[in-house]
Amino acid sequence: MRTEPITEDTIAEVRMHAMAQPAAGLPRLARSLLQFGWQVDRASPSKRIPYFEEAAAIYRRLVTDGTEEHLGAAMQAIASLGQQYSLVHADSLALAARHEAAALARRVNSHREGGTQESKILADLAHGLAECGQFAQAATVEREVVDIYRAAVSRGGYELSSLLAWSLLDLAIFLDLAGQGEASLAIDHEALALQRRVTETDPDRQLPTLAIWTAGASLRLAGSGHPRQARELLRESIAACDQLPAEGERGNFRFLQAVHAAHFARSGVHDEQPDADGVTPIGVHPDQSLQPVFGLSFHHWSFSVRHAYRKGLAAIGEAIIARSKLSPGDPARLAELGTLVRRRNIRASVLSGFEYRTGHYPDVLIPALAHGVALERLLLAADPIRGPQRLVRALTDHAAACLTVSANANAANILREAHALYMTIDNRSH
């Protein structure tokens, strides 16, 4: 049924009713304010905020006496207020609203089994804390999300398995950033085990996801000093590719794109850290209070971080052009250029679902990843000691992107080359 737009006259009328009969009128007024706020021109988010603030204030009054009737609505209203604060880059107010909404979500959960809306609000708080560098606190909150989904799946809510897998990935990221590497790896293994179980129940839909997930996880394990497990995961990814048709349909493209982007970004997180000599990578600004958390969906990022991230992409593009004009045979120059190309490709993959048309992956990103592989081959020829690990990473990222567009046979061949390179690395280490 179509809902009629709310007007200022409607709000004035409802406000009079709320004064006369607060019990029925105040909830209606809060709903009307929220609906009107969403109607305000998107190009002027600051004009929306007073309506969201007034609605939030009403809901605070309605839930202060401990009644449950309006808890869910209050939670949603204050979460929406936090989103509006983020839109105008009022980041401290946005985080405070997320804390408040999460507190209400916990109250909702104490009265009933947790649902996806409460979990999402808790996850939003975890994401906000991580952007502020409060990784241990983010992990603590994300554990609440994981526990809610674990319980739901154990009760038979198997359709929530994908949400559990994503929340496990987020938790692993936060733990890793908080310096809890072993705990992070344990969560990674739990996420992998879950993805395997999901694939067994629905192989037609889930095999591409498993292939991308295992390829991405192999890079995480290789970077954590577990090359044997990384090789095993690459073999598992190849086996999944071999069960797929050489070329498939792209019906699940958006989801596979999100899986690839998350693992690709996570595997490149160390590229974005300041170098040992203190040189800051292009597009990263340590003096800013908020920073992107690589591996999390761009959908969850604050708008301040989104803005800085887009600007960083442009800066990297300019730097690539400048570096490309330097001596082509210099290993240091090749390594620097390869890292810049990788940073650009990570940003392009993260932004793909929000900034670009559907054809961006096959037409732009995959050729760009192939270019990155070509640069790493040149580096391997110029520097055989350092080159293999970098080439493995470039090949794995390229293969995972091919899987998102169902170029499965191509992905399998690329992964086989990456797996063979691991043997070269092993032989040299011995």
CSV table of C-alpha atoms in Angstrom, one decimal:
chain,number,residue,atom,x,y,z
A,1,MET,CA,0.0,0.0,0.0
A,2,ARG,CA,1.3,3.4,-1.0
A,3,THR,CA,2.2,5.8,1.9
A,4,GLU,CA,1.2,9.4,1.4
A,5,PRO,CA,4.1,11.9,1.7
A,6,ILE,CA,4.4,13.7,5.0
A,7,THR,CA,4.2,17.6,4.9
A,8,GLU,CA,5.0,20.3,7.4
A,9,ASP,CA,1.2,20.7,7.9
A,10,THR,CA,0.9,17.0,8.7
A,11,ILE,CA,3.6,17.3,11.3
A,12,ALA,CA,1.9,20.3,12.8
A,13,GLU,CA,-1.3,18.4,13.0
A,14,VAL,CA,0.3,15.3,14.6
A,15,ARG,CA,2.2,17.5,17.0
A,16,MET,CA,-1.1,18.9,18.3
A,17,HIS,CA,-2.5,15.4,18.7
A,18,ALA,CA,0.7,14.4,20.6
A,19,MET,CA,0.2,17.2,23.0
A,20,ALA,CA,-3.4,16.2,23.7
A,21,GLN,CA,-2.9,12.4,23.8
A,22,PRO,CA,0.9,11.7,24.4
A,23,ALA,CA,0.5,7.9,24.7
A,24,ALA,CA,-0.8,7.5,21.1
A,25,GLY,CA,0.4,10.8,19.6
A,26,LEU,CA,4.1,10.8,20.5
A,27,PRO,CA,5.0,7.6,18.7
A,28,ARG,CA,3.0,8.8,15.6
A,29,LEU,CA,4.9,12.1,15.8
A,30,ALA,CA,8.2,10.4,15.9
A,31,ARG,CA,7.3,8.2,12.9
A,32,SER,CA,6.1,11.2,11.0
A,33,LEU,CA,9.3,13.2,11.7
A,34,LEU,CA,11.5,10.3,10.5
A,35,GLN,CA,9.4,9.9,7.3
A,36,PHE,CA,9.6,13.6,6.6
A,37,GLY,CA,13.3,13.6,7.3
A,38,TRP,CA,13.9,10.9,4.7
A,39,GLN,CA,11.9,13.0,2.2
A,40,VAL,CA,14.2,16.0,2.5
A,41,ASP,CA,16.5,16.5,-0.4
A,42,ARG,CA,19.4,14.1,-0.3
A,43,ALA,CA,21.8,16.8,-1.5
A,44,SER,CA,21.1,18.7,1.7
A,45,PRO,CA,21.6,16.1,4.5
A,46,SER,CA,22.2,18.8,7.2
A,47,LYS,CA,18.6,19.9,6.7
A,48,ARG,CA,17.4,16.4,7.6
A,49,ILE,CA,19.1,16.2,10.9
A,50,PRO,CA,16.7,18.3,13.1
A,51,TYR,CA,13.9,15.9,12.2
A,52,PHE,CA,15.9,12.8,13.1
A,53,GLU,CA,17.1,14.5,16.3
A,54,GLU,CA,13.6,15.3,17.4
A,55,ALA,CA,12.4,11.8,16.6
A,56,ALA,CA,15.3,10.3,18.6
A,57,ALA,CA,14.5,12.6,21.5
A,58,ILE,CA,10.9,11.4,21.5
A,59,TYR,CA,11.9,7.7,21.5
A,60,ARG,CA,14.3,8.3,24.3
A,61,ARG,CA,11.4,9.5,26.4
A,62,LEU,CA,9.3,6.5,25.4
A,63,VAL,CA,11.9,3.9,26.5
A,64,THR,CA,13.3,5.5,29.6
A,65,ASP,CA,10.8,3.8,32.0
A,66,GLY,CA,11.9,0.4,30.8
A,67,THR,CA,8.9,-0.4,28.6
A,68,GLU,CA,9.6,-2.7,25.7
A,69,GLU,CA,6.9,-1.5,23.2
A,70,HIS,CA,9.0,1.1,21.5
A,71,LEU,CA,12.5,-0.4,21.9
A,72,GLY,CA,12.9,-1.6,18.4
A,73,ALA,CA,11.6,1.7,16.9
A,74,ALA,CA,13.9,3.7,19.2
A,75,MET,CA,16.9,1.6,18.2
A,76,GLN,CA,16.2,2.1,14.5
A,77,ALA,CA,15.6,5.9,14.9
A,78,ILE,CA,18.9,6.5,16.7
A,79,ALA,CA,20.8,4.3,14.3
A,80,SER,CA,19.3,6.4,11.4
A,81,LEU,CA,20.4,9.6,13.3
A,82,GLY,CA,23.9,8.2,13.4
A,83,GLN,CA,23.8,7.7,9.7
A,84,GLN,CA,22.7,11.3,9.1
A,85,TYR,CA,25.5,12.6,11.3
A,86,SER,CA,28.0,10.5,9.3
A,87,LEU,CA,26.7,12.0,6.1
A,88,VAL,CA,27.6,15.5,7.3
A,89,HIS,CA,31.0,14.2,8.7
A,90,ALA,CA,30.0,14.8,12.3
A,91,ASP,CA,31.9,11.6,13.1
A,92,SER,CA,32.0,11.9,16.9
A,93,LEU,CA,28.2,12.4,17.1
A,94,ALA,CA,27.8,9.5,14.6
A,95,LEU,CA,29.8,7.2,16.8
A,96,ALA,CA,28.0,8.3,20.0
A,97,ALA,CA,24.7,7.5,18.2
A,98,ARG,CA,26.0,4.1,17.2
A,99,HIS,CA,26.8,3.4,20.9
A,100,GLU,CA,23.4,4.5,21.9
A,101,ALA,CA,21.6,2.4,19.3
A,102,ALA,CA,23.8,-0.6,20.2
A,103,ALA,CA,22.7,-0.3,23.9
A,104,LEU,CA,19.1,-0.4,22.8
A,105,ALA,CA,19.8,-3.4,20.6
A,106,ARG,CA,21.2,-5.2,23.6
A,107,ARG,CA,18.0,-4.4,25.5
A,108,VAL,CA,16.0,-5.8,22.6
A,109,ASN,CA,18.1,-9.0,22.6
A,110,SER,CA,17.7,-9.4,26.3
A,111,HIS,CA,13.9,-9.8,25.8
A,112,ARG,CA,14.0,-12.0,22.7
A,113,GLU,CA,16.3,-14.0,20.5
A,114,GLY,CA,18.6,-11.7,18.5
A,115,GLY,CA,17.6,-10.8,14.9
A,116,THR,CA,19.3,-9.4,11.9
A,117,GLN,CA,18.4,-5.8,12.6
A,118,GLU,CA,19.9,-5.8,16.1
A,119,SER,CA,23.0,-7.6,14.8
A,120,LYS,CA,23.4,-5.0,12.0
A,121,ILE,CA,23.3,-2.2,14.5
A,122,LEU,CA,25.9,-3.9,16.7
A,123,ALA,CA,28.0,-4.5,13.7
A,124,ASP,CA,27.8,-0.8,12.7
A,125,LEU,CA,29.2,0.1,16.1
A,126,ALA,CA,32.1,-2.4,15.7
A,127,HIS,CA,32.9,-0.9,12.3
A,128,GLY,CA,32.8,2.6,13.7
A,129,LEU,CA,35.1,1.7,16.5
A,130,ALA,CA,37.6,0.0,14.1
A,131,GLU,CA,37.7,3.1,11.9
A,132,CYS,CA,38.7,5.1,15.0
A,133,GLY,CA,41.5,2.6,15.7
A,134,GLN,CA,39.8,1.0,18.7
A,135,PHE,CA,40.3,-2.5,17.4
A,136,ALA,CA,40.1,-4.5,20.6
A,137,GLN,CA,36.8,-2.8,21.4
A,138,ALA,CA,35.6,-3.4,17.9
A,139,ALA,CA,36.4,-7.1,18.3
A,140,THR,CA,34.5,-7.3,21.6
A,141,VAL,CA,31.3,-5.9,20.0
A,142,GLU,CA,31.7,-8.0,16.8
A,143,ARG,CA,31.9,-11.1,19.0
A,144,GLU,CA,28.3,-10.2,20.1
A,145,VAL,CA,27.3,-10.3,16.5
A,146,VAL,CA,29.0,-13.6,15.9
A,147,ASP,CA,27.3,-15.1,18.9
A,148,ILE,CA,23.9,-14.0,17.8
A,149,TYR,CA,24.4,-15.6,14.3
A,150,ARG,CA,26.0,-18.7,15.8
A,151,ALA,CA,22.9,-19.2,18.0
A,152,ALA,CA,20.5,-18.6,15.1
A,153,VAL,CA,22.3,-21.1,12.8
A,154,SER,CA,22.4,-23.7,15.6
A,155,ARG,CA,18.6,-23.3,16.0
A,156,GLY,CA,18.1,-24.2,12.4
A,157,GLY,CA,18.4,-20.7,10.8
A,158,TYR,CA,20.7,-22.0,8.2
A,159,GLU,CA,19.8,-19.2,5.8
A,160,LEU,CA,21.8,-16.9,8.1
A,161,SER,CA,25.0,-18.9,7.5
A,162,SER,CA,26.3,-16.4,5.0
A,163,LEU,CA,25.8,-13.6,7.6
A,164,LEU,CA,27.7,-15.6,10.2
A,165,ALA,CA,30.5,-16.1,7.7
A,166,TRP,CA,30.8,-12.4,7.0
A,167,SER,CA,30.7,-11.5,10.7
A,168,LEU,CA,33.4,-14.1,11.4
A,169,LEU,CA,35.5,-12.5,8.7
A,170,ASP,CA,35.0,-9.0,10.3
A,171,LEU,CA,35.9,-10.4,13.7
A,172,ALA,CA,39.1,-12.0,12.3
A,173,ILE,CA,40.1,-8.6,10.8
A,174,PHE,CA,39.5,-6.7,14.1
A,175,LEU,CA,41.5,-9.3,16.0
A,176,ASP,CA,44.3,-9.2,13.6
A,177,LEU,CA,44.5,-5.4,13.8
A,178,ALA,CA,44.3,-5.6,17.6
A,179,GLY,CA,47.5,-7.7,17.6
A,180,GLN,CA,45.7,-11.0,18.4
A,181,GLY,CA,47.1,-12.9,15.4
A,182,GLU,CA,46.5,-16.5,16.7
A,183,ALA,CA,42.9,-15.7,17.7
A,184,SER,CA,42.3,-14.1,14.3
A,185,LEU,CA,43.6,-17.2,12.5
A,186,ALA,CA,41.3,-19.4,14.6
A,187,ILE,CA,38.3,-17.4,13.5
A,188,ASP,CA,39.5,-17.5,9.9
A,189,HIS,CA,39.5,-21.3,10.1
A,190,GLU,CA,36.0,-21.3,11.6
A,191,ALA,CA,34.8,-19.1,8.7
A,192,LEU,CA,36.4,-21.5,6.2
A,193,ALA,CA,34.8,-24.5,7.9
A,194,LEU,CA,31.4,-22.9,7.7
A,195,GLN,CA,31.9,-22.0,4.0
A,196,ARG,CA,32.8,-25.6,3.3
A,197,ARG,CA,29.6,-26.8,5.1
A,198,VAL,CA,27.4,-24.3,3.2
A,199,THR,CA,29.0,-25.4,-0.1
A,200,GLU,CA,28.2,-29.1,0.6
A,201,THR,CA,24.5,-28.2,1.0
A,202,ASP,CA,24.3,-26.1,-2.2
A,203,PRO,CA,27.4,-26.7,-4.4
A,204,ASP,CA,25.9,-25.2,-7.5
A,205,ARG,CA,25.6,-21.7,-5.9
A,206,GLN,CA,28.4,-21.9,-3.3
A,207,LEU,CA,31.4,-23.4,-5.2
A,208,PRO,CA,32.4,-20.1,-6.7
A,209,THR,CA,32.3,-18.5,-3.3
A,210,LEU,CA,34.4,-21.3,-1.8
A,211,ALA,CA,36.9,-20.9,-4.6
A,212,ILE,CA,37.3,-17.2,-4.0
A,213,TRP,CA,37.2,-17.5,-0.2
A,214,THR,CA,39.9,-20.2,-0.1
A,215,ALA,CA,42.1,-18.3,-2.5
A,216,GLY,CA,41.8,-15.1,-0.4
A,217,ALA,CA,42.4,-17.0,2.8
A,218,SER,CA,45.6,-18.5,1.4
A,219,LEU,CA,47.1,-15.0,1.1
A,220,ARG,CA,46.2,-14.3,4.7
A,221,LEU,CA,47.9,-17.5,5.9
A,222,ALA,CA,50.9,-17.0,3.7
A,223,GLY,CA,51.3,-13.5,5.1
A,224,SER,CA,51.0,-14.9,8.6
A,225,GLY,CA,53.9,-17.3,8.1
A,226,HIS,CA,51.9,-20.5,7.3
A,227,PRO,CA,53.0,-21.3,3.7
A,228,ARG,CA,52.0,-25.0,4.0
A,229,GLN,CA,48.4,-24.1,4.9
A,230,ALA,CA,48.4,-21.5,2.2
A,231,ARG,CA,49.4,-24.1,-0.4
A,232,GLU,CA,46.6,-26.4,0.8
A,233,LEU,CA,44.1,-23.7,0.4
A,234,LEU,CA,45.2,-22.9,-3.1
A,235,ARG,CA,44.8,-26.6,-4.0
A,236,GLU,CA,41.3,-26.5,-2.5
A,237,SER,CA,40.5,-23.4,-4.6
A,238,ILE,CA,41.8,-25.1,-7.7
A,239,ALA,CA,39.7,-28.2,-7.0
A,240,ALA,CA,36.6,-26.0,-6.6
A,241,CYS,CA,37.3,-24.3,-9.9
A,242,ASP,CA,37.7,-27.7,-11.6
A,243,GLN,CA,34.1,-28.6,-10.5
A,244,LEU,CA,32.7,-25.5,-12.2
A,245,PRO,CA,32.0,-25.2,-15.9
A,246,ALA,CA,34.7,-23.5,-17.8
A,247,GLU,CA,32.5,-20.5,-18.3
A,248,GLY,CA,29.4,-19.9,-16.2
A,249,GLU,CA,26.6,-17.5,-15.8
A,250,ARG,CA,27.1,-14.3,-13.7
A,251,GLY,CA,23.8,-14.5,-11.7
A,252,ASN,CA,25.6,-14.2,-8.4
A,253,PHE,CA,28.1,-11.5,-9.6
A,254,ARG,CA,27.4,-8.9,-6.9
A,255,PHE,CA,27.9,-11.3,-4.0
A,256,LEU,CA,31.0,-12.8,-5.5
A,257,GLN,CA,32.4,-9.3,-6.2
A,258,ALA,CA,31.9,-8.5,-2.5
A,259,VAL,CA,33.7,-11.7,-1.4
A,260,HIS,CA,36.6,-10.9,-3.8
A,261,ALA,CA,36.9,-7.3,-2.8
A,262,ALA,CA,36.9,-8.1,0.9
A,263,HIS,CA,39.7,-10.7,0.7
A,264,PHE,CA,41.7,-8.7,-1.9
A,265,ALA,CA,41.6,-5.6,0.3
A,266,ARG,CA,42.5,-7.6,3.4
A,267,SER,CA,45.5,-9.2,1.8
A,268,GLY,CA,46.8,-5.7,0.9
A,269,VAL,CA,46.4,-4.1,4.3
A,270,HIS,CA,50.2,-4.1,4.9
A,271,ASP,CA,50.7,-2.2,1.6
A,272,GLU,CA,48.9,0.7,3.2
A,273,GLN,CA,51.1,0.9,6.4
A,274,PRO,CA,53.9,3.5,6.6
A,275,ASP,CA,57.2,2.2,5.4
A,276,ALA,CA,60.1,1.4,7.9
A,277,ASP,CA,61.5,4.8,7.1
A,278,GLY,CA,58.3,6.5,8.0
A,279,VAL,CA,57.2,7.3,4.4
A,280,THR,CA,53.4,7.4,4.3
A,281,PRO,CA,51.8,5.5,1.3
A,282,ILE,CA,49.9,7.7,-1.1
A,283,GLY,CA,46.2,8.1,-0.1
A,284,VAL,CA,46.8,7.2,3.6
A,285,HIS,CA,46.7,10.1,6.1
A,286,PRO,CA,47.8,9.1,9.7
A,287,ASP,CA,46.9,12.5,11.0
A,288,GLN,CA,43.2,11.9,10.3
A,289,SER,CA,41.1,10.5,13.1
A,290,LEU,CA,39.4,7.9,10.9
A,291,GLN,CA,41.0,5.4,8.6
A,292,PRO,CA,39.6,2.7,6.3
A,293,VAL,CA,39.5,-0.9,7.7
A,294,PHE,CA,40.5,-3.1,4.8
A,295,GLY,CA,38.4,-6.1,4.2
A,296,LEU,CA,35.1,-4.5,5.5
A,297,SER,CA,32.4,-3.8,3.0
A,298,PHE,CA,32.5,-0.2,1.7
A,299,HIS,CA,28.8,-0.1,2.6
A,300,HIS,CA,29.8,0.1,6.3
A,301,TRP,CA,32.4,2.8,6.0
A,302,SER,CA,31.7,6.3,7.4
A,303,PHE,CA,31.2,9.0,4.8
A,304,SER,CA,34.4,10.8,5.9
A,305,VAL,CA,36.5,7.7,5.2
A,306,ARG,CA,34.7,7.1,1.8
A,307,HIS,CA,35.6,10.7,0.8
A,308,ALA,CA,39.2,10.3,1.7
A,309,TYR,CA,39.4,6.9,0.0
A,310,ARG,CA,38.2,8.2,-3.3
A,311,LYS,CA,40.7,11.1,-3.1
A,312,GLY,CA,43.4,8.5,-2.4
A,313,LEU,CA,42.5,6.6,-5.6
A,314,ALA,CA,43.1,9.7,-7.7
A,315,ALA,CA,46.4,10.4,-6.0
A,316,ILE,CA,47.6,6.8,-6.7
A,317,GLY,CA,46.7,7.1,-10.4
A,318,GLU,CA,48.8,10.2,-10.7
A,319,ALA,CA,51.7,8.5,-8.9
A,320,ILE,CA,51.5,5.5,-11.3
A,321,ILE,CA,51.8,7.8,-14.3
A,322,ALA,CA,54.9,9.5,-12.8
A,323,ARG,CA,56.6,6.2,-11.8
A,324,SER,CA,55.9,4.6,-15.2
A,325,LYS,CA,58.3,7.1,-16.8
A,326,LEU,CA,61.3,6.0,-14.7
A,327,SER,CA,63.9,3.4,-15.6
A,328,PRO,CA,62.0,0.2,-16.5
A,329,GLY,CA,64.7,-2.3,-15.4
A,330,ASP,CA,65.3,-1.1,-11.9
A,331,PRO,CA,64.0,-3.6,-9.3
A,332,ALA,CA,63.2,-1.0,-6.7
A,333,ARG,CA,61.2,1.0,-9.3
A,334,LEU,CA,59.4,-2.1,-10.4
A,335,ALA,CA,58.5,-3.0,-6.8
A,336,GLU,CA,57.3,0.5,-6.1
A,337,LEU,CA,55.2,0.6,-9.3
A,338,GLY,CA,53.8,-2.9,-8.6
A,339,THR,CA,52.7,-1.9,-5.1
A,340,LEU,CA,51.1,1.3,-6.4
A,341,VAL,CA,49.2,-0.6,-9.1
A,342,ARG,CA,48.0,-3.1,-6.4
A,343,ARG,CA,46.8,-0.2,-4.2
A,344,ARG,CA,44.9,1.3,-7.1
A,345,ASN,CA,43.3,-2.1,-8.0
A,346,ILE,CA,42.3,-2.7,-4.4
A,347,ARG,CA,40.5,0.6,-4.3
A,348,ALA,CA,38.9,0.0,-7.6
A,349,SER,CA,37.6,-3.4,-6.5
A,350,VAL,CA,36.3,-2.0,-3.2
A,351,LEU,CA,34.5,0.8,-4.9
A,352,SER,CA,33.1,-1.3,-7.8
A,353,GLY,CA,29.7,-1.9,-6.3
A,354,PHE,CA,29.2,1.8,-5.6
A,355,GLU,CA,31.1,3.8,-8.1
A,356,TYR,CA,31.2,2.0,-11.4
A,357,ARG,CA,28.9,0.2,-13.9
A,358,THR,CA,28.6,-3.6,-13.9
A,359,GLY,CA,31.1,-4.0,-16.7
A,360,HIS,CA,33.9,-2.5,-14.6
A,361,TYR,CA,35.1,-5.9,-13.3
A,362,PRO,CA,35.5,-7.7,-16.6
A,363,ASP,CA,36.4,-4.6,-18.7
A,364,VAL,CA,38.7,-2.6,-16.4
A,365,LEU,CA,39.6,-4.4,-13.1
A,366,ILE,CA,40.6,-7.8,-14.5
A,367,PRO,CA,42.9,-6.3,-17.2
A,368,ALA,CA,44.4,-4.0,-14.5
A,369,LEU,CA,45.1,-7.1,-12.4
A,370,ALA,CA,46.7,-8.8,-15.4
A,371,HIS,CA,48.9,-5.7,-15.8
A,372,GLY,CA,49.9,-6.1,-12.1
A,373,VAL,CA,50.8,-9.7,-12.8
A,374,ALA,CA,53.0,-8.6,-15.7
A,375,LEU,CA,54.8,-6.1,-13.5
A,376,GLU,CA,55.5,-8.8,-10.9
A,377,ARG,CA,56.9,-11.1,-13.6
A,378,LEU,CA,59.3,-8.4,-14.5
A,379,LEU,CA,60.3,-7.9,-10.9
A,380,LEU,CA,60.8,-11.7,-10.5
A,381,ALA,CA,63.2,-11.6,-13.5
A,382,ALA,CA,65.1,-8.7,-12.0
A,383,ASP,CA,65.0,-9.8,-8.4
A,384,PRO,CA,64.5,-13.7,-8.1
A,385,ILE,CA,64.8,-13.6,-4.3
A,386,ARG,CA,62.0,-11.1,-3.6
A,387,GLY,CA,59.8,-11.7,-6.6
A,388,PRO,CA,58.0,-15.1,-6.1
A,389,GLN,CA,55.9,-14.1,-3.1
A,390,ARG,CA,54.7,-11.0,-4.8
A,391,LEU,CA,53.9,-12.8,-8.0
A,392,VAL,CA,51.9,-15.5,-6.1
A,393,ARG,CA,49.8,-12.7,-4.5
A,394,ALA,CA,49.2,-11.0,-7.8
A,395,LEU,CA,48.2,-14.2,-9.5
A,396,THR,CA,45.8,-15.2,-6.7
A,397,ASP,CA,44.1,-11.9,-6.8
A,398,HIS,CA,43.8,-12.0,-10.6
A,399,ALA,CA,42.3,-15.5,-10.4
A,400,ALA,CA,39.8,-14.6,-7.7
A,401,ALA,CA,38.6,-11.7,-9.9
A,402,CYS,CA,38.2,-14.0,-12.8
A,403,LEU,CA,36.0,-16.2,-10.7
A,404,THR,CA,33.6,-13.3,-10.0
A,405,VAL,CA,32.8,-13.2,-13.7
A,406,SER,CA,32.7,-17.0,-14.0
A,407,ALA,CA,35.9,-17.3,-16.1
A,408,ASN,CA,36.5,-20.5,-14.1
A,409,ALA,CA,38.9,-22.3,-16.4
A,410,ASN,CA,41.1,-19.2,-16.6
A,411,ALA,CA,41.1,-18.8,-12.8
A,412,ALA,CA,42.1,-22.5,-12.3
A,413,ASN,CA,45.1,-22.1,-14.7
A,414,ILE,CA,46.2,-18.9,-12.9
A,415,LEU,CA,45.9,-20.6,-9.5
A,416,ARG,CA,47.9,-23.6,-10.7
A,417,GLU,CA,50.8,-21.2,-11.7
A,418,ALA,CA,50.6,-19.6,-8.2
A,419,HIS,CA,50.7,-23.0,-6.6
A,420,ALA,CA,53.7,-24.1,-8.6
A,421,LEU,CA,55.5,-20.9,-7.5
A,422,TYR,CA,55.1,-21.9,-3.9
A,423,MET,CA,57.2,-24.9,-4.7
A,424,THR,CA,59.9,-22.6,-6.0
A,425,ILE,CA,59.8,-20.6,-2.8
A,426,ASP,CA,60.0,-23.8,-0.7
A,427,ASN,CA,63.1,-25.0,-2.7
A,428,ARG,CA,64.9,-21.7,-2.2
A,429,SER,CA,64.1,-21.6,1.5
A,430,HIS,CA,65.7,-25.0,1.9
